[in-house]
Tab-separated table of C-alpha atoms and ligand atoms in Angstrom:
chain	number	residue	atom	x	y	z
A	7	UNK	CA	-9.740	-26.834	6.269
A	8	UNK	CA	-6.575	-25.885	8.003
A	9	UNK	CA	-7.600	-23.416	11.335
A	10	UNK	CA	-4.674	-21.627	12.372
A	11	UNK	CA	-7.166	-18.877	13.603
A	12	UNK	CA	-6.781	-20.314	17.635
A	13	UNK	CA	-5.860	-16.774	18.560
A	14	UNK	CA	-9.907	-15.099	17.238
A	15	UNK	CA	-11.714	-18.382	18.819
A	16	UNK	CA	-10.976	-21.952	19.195
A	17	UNK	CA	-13.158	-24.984	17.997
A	18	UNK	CA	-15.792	-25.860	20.580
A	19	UNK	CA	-14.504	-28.946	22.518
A	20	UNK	CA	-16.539	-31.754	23.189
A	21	UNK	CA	-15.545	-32.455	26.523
A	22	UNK	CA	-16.495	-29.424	27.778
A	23	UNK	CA	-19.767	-29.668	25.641
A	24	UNK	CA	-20.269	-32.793	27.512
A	25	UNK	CA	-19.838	-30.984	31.042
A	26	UNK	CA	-22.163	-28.355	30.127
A	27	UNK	CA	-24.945	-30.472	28.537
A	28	UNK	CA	-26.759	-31.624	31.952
A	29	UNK	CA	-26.937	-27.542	32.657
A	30	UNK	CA	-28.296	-26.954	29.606
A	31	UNK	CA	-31.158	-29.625	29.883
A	32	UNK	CA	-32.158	-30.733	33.350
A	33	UNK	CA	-30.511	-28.854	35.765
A	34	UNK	CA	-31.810	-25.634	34.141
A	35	UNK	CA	-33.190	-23.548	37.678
A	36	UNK	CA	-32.017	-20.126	38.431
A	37	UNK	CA	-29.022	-20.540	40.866
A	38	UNK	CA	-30.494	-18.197	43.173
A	39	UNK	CA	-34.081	-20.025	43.645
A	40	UNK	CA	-34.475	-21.591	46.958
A	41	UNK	CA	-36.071	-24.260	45.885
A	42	UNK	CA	-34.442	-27.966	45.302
A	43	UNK	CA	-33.949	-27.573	41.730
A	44	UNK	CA	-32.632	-24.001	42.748
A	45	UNK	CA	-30.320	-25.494	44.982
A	46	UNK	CA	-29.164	-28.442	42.377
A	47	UNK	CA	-27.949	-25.236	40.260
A	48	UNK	CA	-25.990	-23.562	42.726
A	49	UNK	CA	-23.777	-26.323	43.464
A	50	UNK	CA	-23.322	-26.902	39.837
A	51	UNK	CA	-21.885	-23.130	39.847
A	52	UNK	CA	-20.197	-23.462	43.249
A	53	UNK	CA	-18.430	-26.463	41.670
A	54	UNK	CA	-18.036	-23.777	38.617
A	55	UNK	CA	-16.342	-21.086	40.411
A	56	UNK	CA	-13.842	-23.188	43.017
A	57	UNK	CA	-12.526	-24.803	39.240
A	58	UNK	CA	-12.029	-21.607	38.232
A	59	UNK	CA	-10.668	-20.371	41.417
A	60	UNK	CA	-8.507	-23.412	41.671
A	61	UNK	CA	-6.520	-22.580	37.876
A	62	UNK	CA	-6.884	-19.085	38.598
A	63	UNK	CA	-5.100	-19.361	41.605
A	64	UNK	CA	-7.826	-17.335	44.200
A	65	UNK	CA	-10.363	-17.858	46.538
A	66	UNK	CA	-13.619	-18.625	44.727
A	67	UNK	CA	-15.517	-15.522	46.164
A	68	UNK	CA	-13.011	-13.330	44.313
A	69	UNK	CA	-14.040	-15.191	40.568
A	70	UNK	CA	-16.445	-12.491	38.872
A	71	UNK	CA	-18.157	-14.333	35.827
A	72	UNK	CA	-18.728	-11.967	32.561
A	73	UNK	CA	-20.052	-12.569	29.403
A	74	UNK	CA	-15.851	-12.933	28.209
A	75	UNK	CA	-12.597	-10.831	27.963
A	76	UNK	CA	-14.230	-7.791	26.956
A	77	UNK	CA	-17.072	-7.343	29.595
A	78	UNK	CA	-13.842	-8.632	32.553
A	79	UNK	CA	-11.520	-6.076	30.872
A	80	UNK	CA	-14.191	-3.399	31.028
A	81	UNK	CA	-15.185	-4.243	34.719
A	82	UNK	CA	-11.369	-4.509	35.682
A	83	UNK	CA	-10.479	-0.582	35.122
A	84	UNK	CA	-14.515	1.223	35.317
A	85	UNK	CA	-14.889	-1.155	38.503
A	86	UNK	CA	-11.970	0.374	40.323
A	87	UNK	CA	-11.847	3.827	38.695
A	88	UNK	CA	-15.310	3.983	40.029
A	89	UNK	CA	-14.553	2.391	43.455
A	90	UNK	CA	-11.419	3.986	44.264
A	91	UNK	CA	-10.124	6.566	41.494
A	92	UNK	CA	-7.533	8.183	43.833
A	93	UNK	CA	-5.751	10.346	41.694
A	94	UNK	CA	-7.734	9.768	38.626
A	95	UNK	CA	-5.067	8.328	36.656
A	96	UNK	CA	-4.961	4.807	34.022
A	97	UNK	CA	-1.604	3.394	33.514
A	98	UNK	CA	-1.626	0.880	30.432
A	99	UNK	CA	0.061	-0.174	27.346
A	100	UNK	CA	0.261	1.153	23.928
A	101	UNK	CA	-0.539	-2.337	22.483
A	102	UNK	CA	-3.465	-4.027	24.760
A	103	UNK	CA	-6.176	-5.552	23.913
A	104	UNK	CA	-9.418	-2.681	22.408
A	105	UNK	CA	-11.251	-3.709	25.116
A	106	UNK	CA	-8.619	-2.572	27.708
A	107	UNK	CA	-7.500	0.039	25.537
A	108	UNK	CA	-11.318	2.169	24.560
A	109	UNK	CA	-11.804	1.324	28.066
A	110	UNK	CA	-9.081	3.833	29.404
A	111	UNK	CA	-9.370	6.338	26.775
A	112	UNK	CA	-13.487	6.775	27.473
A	113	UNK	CA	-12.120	7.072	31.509
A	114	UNK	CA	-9.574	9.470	29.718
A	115	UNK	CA	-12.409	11.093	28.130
A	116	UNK	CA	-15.127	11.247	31.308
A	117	UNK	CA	-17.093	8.456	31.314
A	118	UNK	CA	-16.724	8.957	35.127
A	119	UNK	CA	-17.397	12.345	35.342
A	120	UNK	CA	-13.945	14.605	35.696
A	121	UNK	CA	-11.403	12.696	32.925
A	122	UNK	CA	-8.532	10.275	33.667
A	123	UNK	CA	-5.373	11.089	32.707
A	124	UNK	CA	-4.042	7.688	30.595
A	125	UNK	CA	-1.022	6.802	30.080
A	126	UNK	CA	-0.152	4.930	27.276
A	127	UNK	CA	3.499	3.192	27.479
A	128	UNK	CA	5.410	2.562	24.491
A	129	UNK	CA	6.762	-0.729	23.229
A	130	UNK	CA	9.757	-1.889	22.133
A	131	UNK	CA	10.194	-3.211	18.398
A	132	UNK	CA	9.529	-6.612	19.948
A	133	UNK	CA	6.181	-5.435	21.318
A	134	UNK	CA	7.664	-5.631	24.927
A	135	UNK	CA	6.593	-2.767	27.429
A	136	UNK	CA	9.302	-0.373	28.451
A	137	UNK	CA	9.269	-1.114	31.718
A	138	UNK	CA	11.931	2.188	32.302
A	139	UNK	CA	8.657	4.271	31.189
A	140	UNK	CA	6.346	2.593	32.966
A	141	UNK	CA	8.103	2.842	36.712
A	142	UNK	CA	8.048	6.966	35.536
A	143	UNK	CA	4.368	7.115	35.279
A	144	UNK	CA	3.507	5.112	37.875
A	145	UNK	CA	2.773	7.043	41.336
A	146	UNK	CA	1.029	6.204	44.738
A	147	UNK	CA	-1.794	7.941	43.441
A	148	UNK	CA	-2.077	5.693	40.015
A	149	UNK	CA	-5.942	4.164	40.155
A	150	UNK	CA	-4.998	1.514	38.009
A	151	UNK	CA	-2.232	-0.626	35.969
A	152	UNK	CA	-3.320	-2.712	33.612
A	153	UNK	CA	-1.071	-4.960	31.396
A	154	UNK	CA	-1.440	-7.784	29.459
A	155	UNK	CA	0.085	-11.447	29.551
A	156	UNK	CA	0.394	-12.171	25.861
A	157	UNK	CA	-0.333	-10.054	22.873
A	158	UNK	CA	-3.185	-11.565	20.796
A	159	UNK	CA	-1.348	-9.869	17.072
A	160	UNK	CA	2.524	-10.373	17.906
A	161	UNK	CA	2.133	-13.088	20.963
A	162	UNK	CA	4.757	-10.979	22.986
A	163	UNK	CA	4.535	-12.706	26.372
A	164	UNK	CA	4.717	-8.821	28.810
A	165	UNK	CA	7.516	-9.176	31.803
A	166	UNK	CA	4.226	-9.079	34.124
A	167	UNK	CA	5.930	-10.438	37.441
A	168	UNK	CA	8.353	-7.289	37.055
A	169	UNK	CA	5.308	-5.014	36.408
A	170	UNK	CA	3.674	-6.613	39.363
A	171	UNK	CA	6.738	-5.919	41.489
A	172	UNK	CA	6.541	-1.894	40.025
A	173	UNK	CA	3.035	-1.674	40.926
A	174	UNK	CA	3.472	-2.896	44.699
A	175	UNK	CA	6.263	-1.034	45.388
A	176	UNK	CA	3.521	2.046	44.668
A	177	UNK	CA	0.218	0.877	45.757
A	178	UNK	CA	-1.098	0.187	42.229
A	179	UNK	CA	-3.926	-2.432	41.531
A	180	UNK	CA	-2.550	-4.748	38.364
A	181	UNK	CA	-4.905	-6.032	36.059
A	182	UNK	CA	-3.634	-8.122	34.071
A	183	UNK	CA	-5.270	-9.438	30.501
A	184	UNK	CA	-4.715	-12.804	30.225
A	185	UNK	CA	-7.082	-14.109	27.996
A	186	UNK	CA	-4.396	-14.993	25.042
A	187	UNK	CA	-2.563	-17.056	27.783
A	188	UNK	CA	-4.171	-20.139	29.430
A	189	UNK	CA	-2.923	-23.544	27.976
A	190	UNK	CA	0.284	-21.631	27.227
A	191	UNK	CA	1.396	-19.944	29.918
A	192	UNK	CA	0.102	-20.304	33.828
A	193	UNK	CA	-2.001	-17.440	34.751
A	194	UNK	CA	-2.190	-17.955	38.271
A	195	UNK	CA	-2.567	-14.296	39.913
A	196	UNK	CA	-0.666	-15.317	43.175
A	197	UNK	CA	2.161	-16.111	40.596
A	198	UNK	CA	2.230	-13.787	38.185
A	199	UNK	CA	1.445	-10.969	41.558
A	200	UNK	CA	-1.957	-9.466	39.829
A	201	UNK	CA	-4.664	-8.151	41.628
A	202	UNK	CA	-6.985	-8.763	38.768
A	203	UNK	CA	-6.722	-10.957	35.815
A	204	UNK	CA	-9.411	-11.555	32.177
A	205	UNK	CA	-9.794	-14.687	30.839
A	206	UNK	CA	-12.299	-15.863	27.991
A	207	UNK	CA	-14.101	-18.896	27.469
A	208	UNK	CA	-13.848	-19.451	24.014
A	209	UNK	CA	-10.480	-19.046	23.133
A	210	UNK	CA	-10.040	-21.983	25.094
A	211	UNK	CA	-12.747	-24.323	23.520
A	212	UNK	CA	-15.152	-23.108	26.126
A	213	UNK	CA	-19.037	-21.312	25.442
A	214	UNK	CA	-18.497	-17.947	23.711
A	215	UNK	CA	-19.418	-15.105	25.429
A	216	UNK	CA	-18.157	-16.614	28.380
A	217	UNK	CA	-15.353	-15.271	30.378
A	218	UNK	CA	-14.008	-14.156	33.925
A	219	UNK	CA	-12.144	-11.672	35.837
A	220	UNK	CA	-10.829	-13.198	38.819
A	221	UNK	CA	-10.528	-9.968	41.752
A	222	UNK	CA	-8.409	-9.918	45.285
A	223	UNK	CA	-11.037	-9.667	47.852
A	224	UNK	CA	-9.010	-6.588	48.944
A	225	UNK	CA	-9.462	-4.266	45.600
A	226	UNK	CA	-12.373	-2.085	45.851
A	227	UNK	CA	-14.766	-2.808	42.459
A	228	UNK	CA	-17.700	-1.119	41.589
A	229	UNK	CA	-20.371	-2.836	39.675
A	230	UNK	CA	-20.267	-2.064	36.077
A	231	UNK	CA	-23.817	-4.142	35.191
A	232	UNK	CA	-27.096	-3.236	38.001
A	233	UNK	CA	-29.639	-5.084	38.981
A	234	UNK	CA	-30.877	-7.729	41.759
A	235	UNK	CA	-27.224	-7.775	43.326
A	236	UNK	CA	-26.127	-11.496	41.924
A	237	UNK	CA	-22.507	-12.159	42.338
A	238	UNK	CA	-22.060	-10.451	45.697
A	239	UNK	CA	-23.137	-7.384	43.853
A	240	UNK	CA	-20.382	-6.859	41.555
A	241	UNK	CA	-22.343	-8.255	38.481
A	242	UNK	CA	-25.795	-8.735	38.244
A	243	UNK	CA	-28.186	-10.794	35.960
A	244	UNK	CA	-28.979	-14.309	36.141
A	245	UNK	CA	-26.412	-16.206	36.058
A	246	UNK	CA	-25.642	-18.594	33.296
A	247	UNK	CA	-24.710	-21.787	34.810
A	248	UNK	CA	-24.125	-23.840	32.092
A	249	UNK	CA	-21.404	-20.982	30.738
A	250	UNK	CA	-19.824	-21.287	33.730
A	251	UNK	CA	-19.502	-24.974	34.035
A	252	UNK	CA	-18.427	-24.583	30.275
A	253	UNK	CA	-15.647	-21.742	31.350
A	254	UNK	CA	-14.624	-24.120	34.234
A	255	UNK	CA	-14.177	-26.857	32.077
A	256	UNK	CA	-12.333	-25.007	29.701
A	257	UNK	CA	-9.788	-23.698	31.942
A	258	UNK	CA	-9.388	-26.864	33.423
A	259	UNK	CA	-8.712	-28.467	30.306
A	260	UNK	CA	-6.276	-25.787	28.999
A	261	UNK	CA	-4.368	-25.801	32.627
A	262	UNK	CA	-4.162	-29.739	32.310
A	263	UNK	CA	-2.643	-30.040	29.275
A	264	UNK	CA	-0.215	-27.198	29.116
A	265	UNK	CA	2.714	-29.406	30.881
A	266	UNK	CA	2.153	-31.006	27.372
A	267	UNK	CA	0.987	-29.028	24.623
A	268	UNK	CA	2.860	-25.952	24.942
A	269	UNK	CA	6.150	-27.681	24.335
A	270	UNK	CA	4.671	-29.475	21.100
A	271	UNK	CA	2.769	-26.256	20.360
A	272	UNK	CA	6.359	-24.360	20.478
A	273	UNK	CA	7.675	-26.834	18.338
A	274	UNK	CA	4.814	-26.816	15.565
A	275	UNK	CA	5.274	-22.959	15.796
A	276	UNK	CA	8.917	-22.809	14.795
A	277	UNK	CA	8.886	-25.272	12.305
A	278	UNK	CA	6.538	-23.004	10.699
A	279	UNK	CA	8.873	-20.036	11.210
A	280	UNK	CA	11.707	-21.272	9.916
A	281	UNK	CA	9.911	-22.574	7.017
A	282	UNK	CA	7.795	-19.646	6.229
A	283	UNK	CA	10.659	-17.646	6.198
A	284	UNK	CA	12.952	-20.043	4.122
A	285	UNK	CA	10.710	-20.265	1.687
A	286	UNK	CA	9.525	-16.363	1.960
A	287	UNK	CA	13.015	-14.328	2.478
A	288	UNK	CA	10.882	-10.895	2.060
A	289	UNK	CA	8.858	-12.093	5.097
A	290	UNK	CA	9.187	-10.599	8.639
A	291	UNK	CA	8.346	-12.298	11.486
A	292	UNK	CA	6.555	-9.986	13.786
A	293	UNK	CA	7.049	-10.155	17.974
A	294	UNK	CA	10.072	-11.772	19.711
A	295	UNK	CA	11.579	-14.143	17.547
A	296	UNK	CA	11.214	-18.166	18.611
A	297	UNK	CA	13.680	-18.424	21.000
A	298	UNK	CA	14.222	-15.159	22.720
A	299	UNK	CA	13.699	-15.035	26.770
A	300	UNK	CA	12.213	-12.483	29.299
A	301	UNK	CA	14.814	-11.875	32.467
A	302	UNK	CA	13.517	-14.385	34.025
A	303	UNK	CA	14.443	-16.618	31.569
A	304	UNK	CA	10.766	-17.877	30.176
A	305	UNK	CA	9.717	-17.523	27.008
A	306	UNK	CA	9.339	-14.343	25.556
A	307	UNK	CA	6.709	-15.469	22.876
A	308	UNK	CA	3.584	-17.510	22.967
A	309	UNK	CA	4.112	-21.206	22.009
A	310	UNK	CA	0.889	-21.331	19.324
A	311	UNK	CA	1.828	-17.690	17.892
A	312	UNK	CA	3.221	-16.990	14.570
A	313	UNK	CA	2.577	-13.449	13.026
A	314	UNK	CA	3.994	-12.192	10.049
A	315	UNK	CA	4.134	-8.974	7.958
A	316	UNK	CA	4.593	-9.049	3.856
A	317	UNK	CA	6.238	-5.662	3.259
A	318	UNK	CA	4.738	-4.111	0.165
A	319	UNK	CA	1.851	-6.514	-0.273
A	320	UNK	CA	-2.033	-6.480	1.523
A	321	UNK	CA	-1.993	-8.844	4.333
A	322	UNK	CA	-5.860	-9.280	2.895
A	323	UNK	CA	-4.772	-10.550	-0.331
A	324	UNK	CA	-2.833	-12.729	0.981
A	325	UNK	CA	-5.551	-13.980	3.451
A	326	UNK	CA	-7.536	-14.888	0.804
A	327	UNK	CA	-5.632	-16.642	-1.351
A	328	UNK	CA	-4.746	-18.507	1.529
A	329	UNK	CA	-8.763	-19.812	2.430
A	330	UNK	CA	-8.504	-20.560	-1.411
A	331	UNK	CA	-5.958	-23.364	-0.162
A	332	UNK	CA	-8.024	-24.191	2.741
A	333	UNK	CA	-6.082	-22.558	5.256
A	334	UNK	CA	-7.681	-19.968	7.777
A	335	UNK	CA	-6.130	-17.274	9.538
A	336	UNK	CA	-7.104	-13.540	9.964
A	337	UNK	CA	-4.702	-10.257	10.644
A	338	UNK	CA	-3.417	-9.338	13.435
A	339	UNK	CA	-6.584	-9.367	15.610
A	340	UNK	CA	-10.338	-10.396	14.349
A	341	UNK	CA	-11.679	-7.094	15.736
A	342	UNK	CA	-10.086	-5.045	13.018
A	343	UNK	CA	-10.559	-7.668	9.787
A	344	UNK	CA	-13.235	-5.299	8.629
A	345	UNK	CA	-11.226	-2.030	8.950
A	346	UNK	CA	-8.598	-0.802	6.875
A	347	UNK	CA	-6.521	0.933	9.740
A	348	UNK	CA	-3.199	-0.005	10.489
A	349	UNK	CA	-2.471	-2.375	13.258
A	350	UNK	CA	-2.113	-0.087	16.597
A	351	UNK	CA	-0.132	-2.603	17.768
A	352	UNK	CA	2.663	-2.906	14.787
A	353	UNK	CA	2.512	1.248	14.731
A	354	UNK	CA	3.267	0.793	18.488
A	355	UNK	CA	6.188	-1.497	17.443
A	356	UNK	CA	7.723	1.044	15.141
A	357	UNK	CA	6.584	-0.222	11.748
A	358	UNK	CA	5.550	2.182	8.983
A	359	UNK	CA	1.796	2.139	7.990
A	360	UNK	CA	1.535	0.522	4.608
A	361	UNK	CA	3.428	-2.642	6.738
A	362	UNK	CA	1.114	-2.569	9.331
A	363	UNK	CA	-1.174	-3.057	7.028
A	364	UNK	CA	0.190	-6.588	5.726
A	365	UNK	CA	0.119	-8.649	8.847
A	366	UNK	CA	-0.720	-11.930	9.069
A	367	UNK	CA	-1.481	-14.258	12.127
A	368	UNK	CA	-0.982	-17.945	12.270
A	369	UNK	CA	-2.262	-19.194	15.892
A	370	UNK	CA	-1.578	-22.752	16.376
A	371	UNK	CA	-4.068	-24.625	18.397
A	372	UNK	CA	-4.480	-28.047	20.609
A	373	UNK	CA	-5.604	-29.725	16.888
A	374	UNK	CA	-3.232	-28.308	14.749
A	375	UNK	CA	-0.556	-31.081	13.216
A	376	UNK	CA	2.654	-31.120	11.880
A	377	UNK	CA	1.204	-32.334	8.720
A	378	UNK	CA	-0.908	-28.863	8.417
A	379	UNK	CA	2.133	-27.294	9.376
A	380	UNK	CA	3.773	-28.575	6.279
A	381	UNK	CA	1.249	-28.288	4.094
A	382	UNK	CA	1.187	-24.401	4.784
A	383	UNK	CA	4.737	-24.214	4.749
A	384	UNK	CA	4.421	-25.321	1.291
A	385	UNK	CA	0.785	-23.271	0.379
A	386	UNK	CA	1.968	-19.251	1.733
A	387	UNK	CA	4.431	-19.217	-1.009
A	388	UNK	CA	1.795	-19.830	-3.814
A	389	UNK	CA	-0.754	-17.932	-1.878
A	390	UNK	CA	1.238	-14.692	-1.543
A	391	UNK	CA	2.582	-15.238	-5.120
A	392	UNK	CA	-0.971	-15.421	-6.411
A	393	UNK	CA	-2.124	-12.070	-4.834
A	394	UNK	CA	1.082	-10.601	-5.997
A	395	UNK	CA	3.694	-10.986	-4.083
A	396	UNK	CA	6.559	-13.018	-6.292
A	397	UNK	CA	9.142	-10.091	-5.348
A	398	UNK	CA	9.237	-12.088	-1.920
A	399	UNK	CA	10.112	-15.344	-2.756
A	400	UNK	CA	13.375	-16.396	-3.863
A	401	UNK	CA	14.687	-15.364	-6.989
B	22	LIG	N1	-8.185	-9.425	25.359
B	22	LIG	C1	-7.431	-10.063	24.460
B	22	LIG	C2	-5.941	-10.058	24.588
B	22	LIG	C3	-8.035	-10.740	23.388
B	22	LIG	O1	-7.283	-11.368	22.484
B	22	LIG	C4	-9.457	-10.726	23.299
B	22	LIG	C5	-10.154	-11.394	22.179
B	22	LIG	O2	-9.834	-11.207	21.037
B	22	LIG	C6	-10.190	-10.057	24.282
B	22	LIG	C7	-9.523	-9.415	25.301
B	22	LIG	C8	-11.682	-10.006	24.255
B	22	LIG	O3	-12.230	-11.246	24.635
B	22	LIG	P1	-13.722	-11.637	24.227
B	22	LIG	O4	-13.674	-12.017	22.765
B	22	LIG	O5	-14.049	-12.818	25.088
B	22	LIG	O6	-14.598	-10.483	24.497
């Protein structure tokens, strides 16, 4: 099998398997037992949280673990709409992550009582926030921003640092969704200038249903999850400590061998560009193309992310004939590979529906190979021939 599916979940890794094991046997007590074997478990998840902490770039008191993206997302804006909801307003982006986006539209619709107003900002056809819009909606009073890093469908790397600069210049509280990110791109929040950042275990190798949301000791955040007050209050329940030695590891891991692997990601990825589009003229490449740069001059597209669209033909089709070859990918995002709908995020772009509806993501990974690069290079052709689409391909 070929897995070019990084961007849905990545393989379990064994190293971090291997860090979590002794948590998962012996040192099994509830971290917040007095006793010895109580004890032996908090240090394992102190150790936890200053790892996390330390790629994260904050204090380990401000590390919040979740069970993943989606729980840290949620906590992010209902935490501080609840805390501190000002003047009862969500600014966020037309193409974020479901779990950041249902999040502000159920504040929008009064899931805290009197309803948010939520703005959505518009992208541009690279799936890059319009930053112009976004300093317009923005006011003192704003309860939240909250953009993300990298775009899990296009891989659009967002000009957070300039958002981040927006936001201060107001007041605002940036959360920013990095969970596409780490192993890629730094996530640091003293770097990138967030006040809140979501990351996810097991895109990174780590447990699934893992995750964090690292929070500035100065935002207000309201607990989202009740109960017997564990993690300083802010989320309750047991904790898990063998997930978060598993999420520690994981981040470590990525953070360690990004120097590395996203230069030889970046280079598997384009490769796979330029061939896929060689050898498919009809196909377009979705997101910033391969080379193209933020101000700053970084890159403007995740290394691992390719994502294409097949005008005229079902991105489904084509799916399967390509796990007939014994390569996997999905569309755009896993969450909507059992709905028909159009990708939110292409509409966003400015695509029409019916090519919205074709996309198809290849997300490159730490095991991928230039050899499975090739060899699905060679495969889409055939694939997208044999679910119909020959009026693609070269004469
Ligand atoms: N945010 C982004 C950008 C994602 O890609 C995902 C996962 O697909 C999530 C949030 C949700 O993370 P999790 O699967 O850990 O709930």
């Amino acid at each position: 099998m070929i897995y070019l599916d990084h961007a849905a979940t990545a393989p379990p890794s064994r190293a971090v398997l291997e860090a979590q094991w002794p948590y998962l046997t012996q040192v099994f007590a509830n971290p917040s037992s007095a006793h010895g074997p109580g004890r032996a478990a908090r240090a394992g998840l102190d150790a936890a949280l200053a790892e996390i902490a330390g790629v994260l770039g904050c204090r380990p008191g401000e590390v919040v673990l979740t069970s993943g993206g989606t729980e840290a997302d949620d906590l992010a804006l209902l935490g501080v709409a609840a805390a501190a909801p000002r003047g009862r307003q969500v600014v966020t982006t037309a193409v974020e992550h479901p779990a950041v986006l249902e999040t502000a539209r159920a504040l929008g619709a009064g899931a805290l009582g009197e309803p948010f107003r939520v703005d959505e900002v518009g992208v541009d056809g690279d799936g890059v926030v319009d930053l112009a819009a976004l300093a317009a909606v923005l006011t003192p009073a704003t309860t939240i921003c909250s953009v993300m890093l990298a775009n899990n469908e296009v891989g659009a790397v967002q000009p957070v640092r300039e958002v981040a600069a927006l936001c201060r210049a107001v007041g605002v509280p940036l959360h920013v969704d990095a969970v596409q990110a780490p192993g890629q791109l730094g996530v640091r929040l003293d770097d990138l200038g967030a006040d809140l950042l979501s990351v996810s275990a097991h895109k990174l190798g780590g447990p699934r249903g893992a995750g964090a949301l690292a929070v500035r000791g100065a935002v207000p955040l309201a607990p989202v999850i009740h109960g017997g007050g564990q993690q300083r209050g802010r989320r309750s329940g047991t904790v898990d400590v063998a997930a978060a030695v598993g999420t520690a590891a994981a981040l470590r891991l990525a953070e360690e061998g990004r120097a590395a692997g996203a230069p030889r990601l970046a280079a598997l990825r384009d490769r796979l560009v330029a061939g896929v589009l060689y050898a498919v003229p009809g196909a377009v490449l979705t997101g910033p193309a391969v080379d193209a740069r933020l101000a700053d001059g970084s890159p403007a597209r995740l290394p691992g992310h390719a994502s294409f669209v097949f005008p005229g033909f079902g991105g489904e089709a084509v799916l399967l004939e390509l796990e007939e070859r014994g390569v996997v990918c999905s569309s755009g995002s896993a969450c909507a590979a059992d709905s028909d709908d159009a990708s939110h995020v292409l509409l966003a772009m400015g695509l029409g529906a019916d090519a919205a509806r074709t996309a198809v993501r290849l997300a490159l990974g730490p095991s991928t190979t230039p050899e499975e690069v090739e060899d699905v290079v060679r495969l889409l052709p055939e694939a997208l021939a044999a679910a119909g689409g020959a009026a693609l391909l070269p004469a």
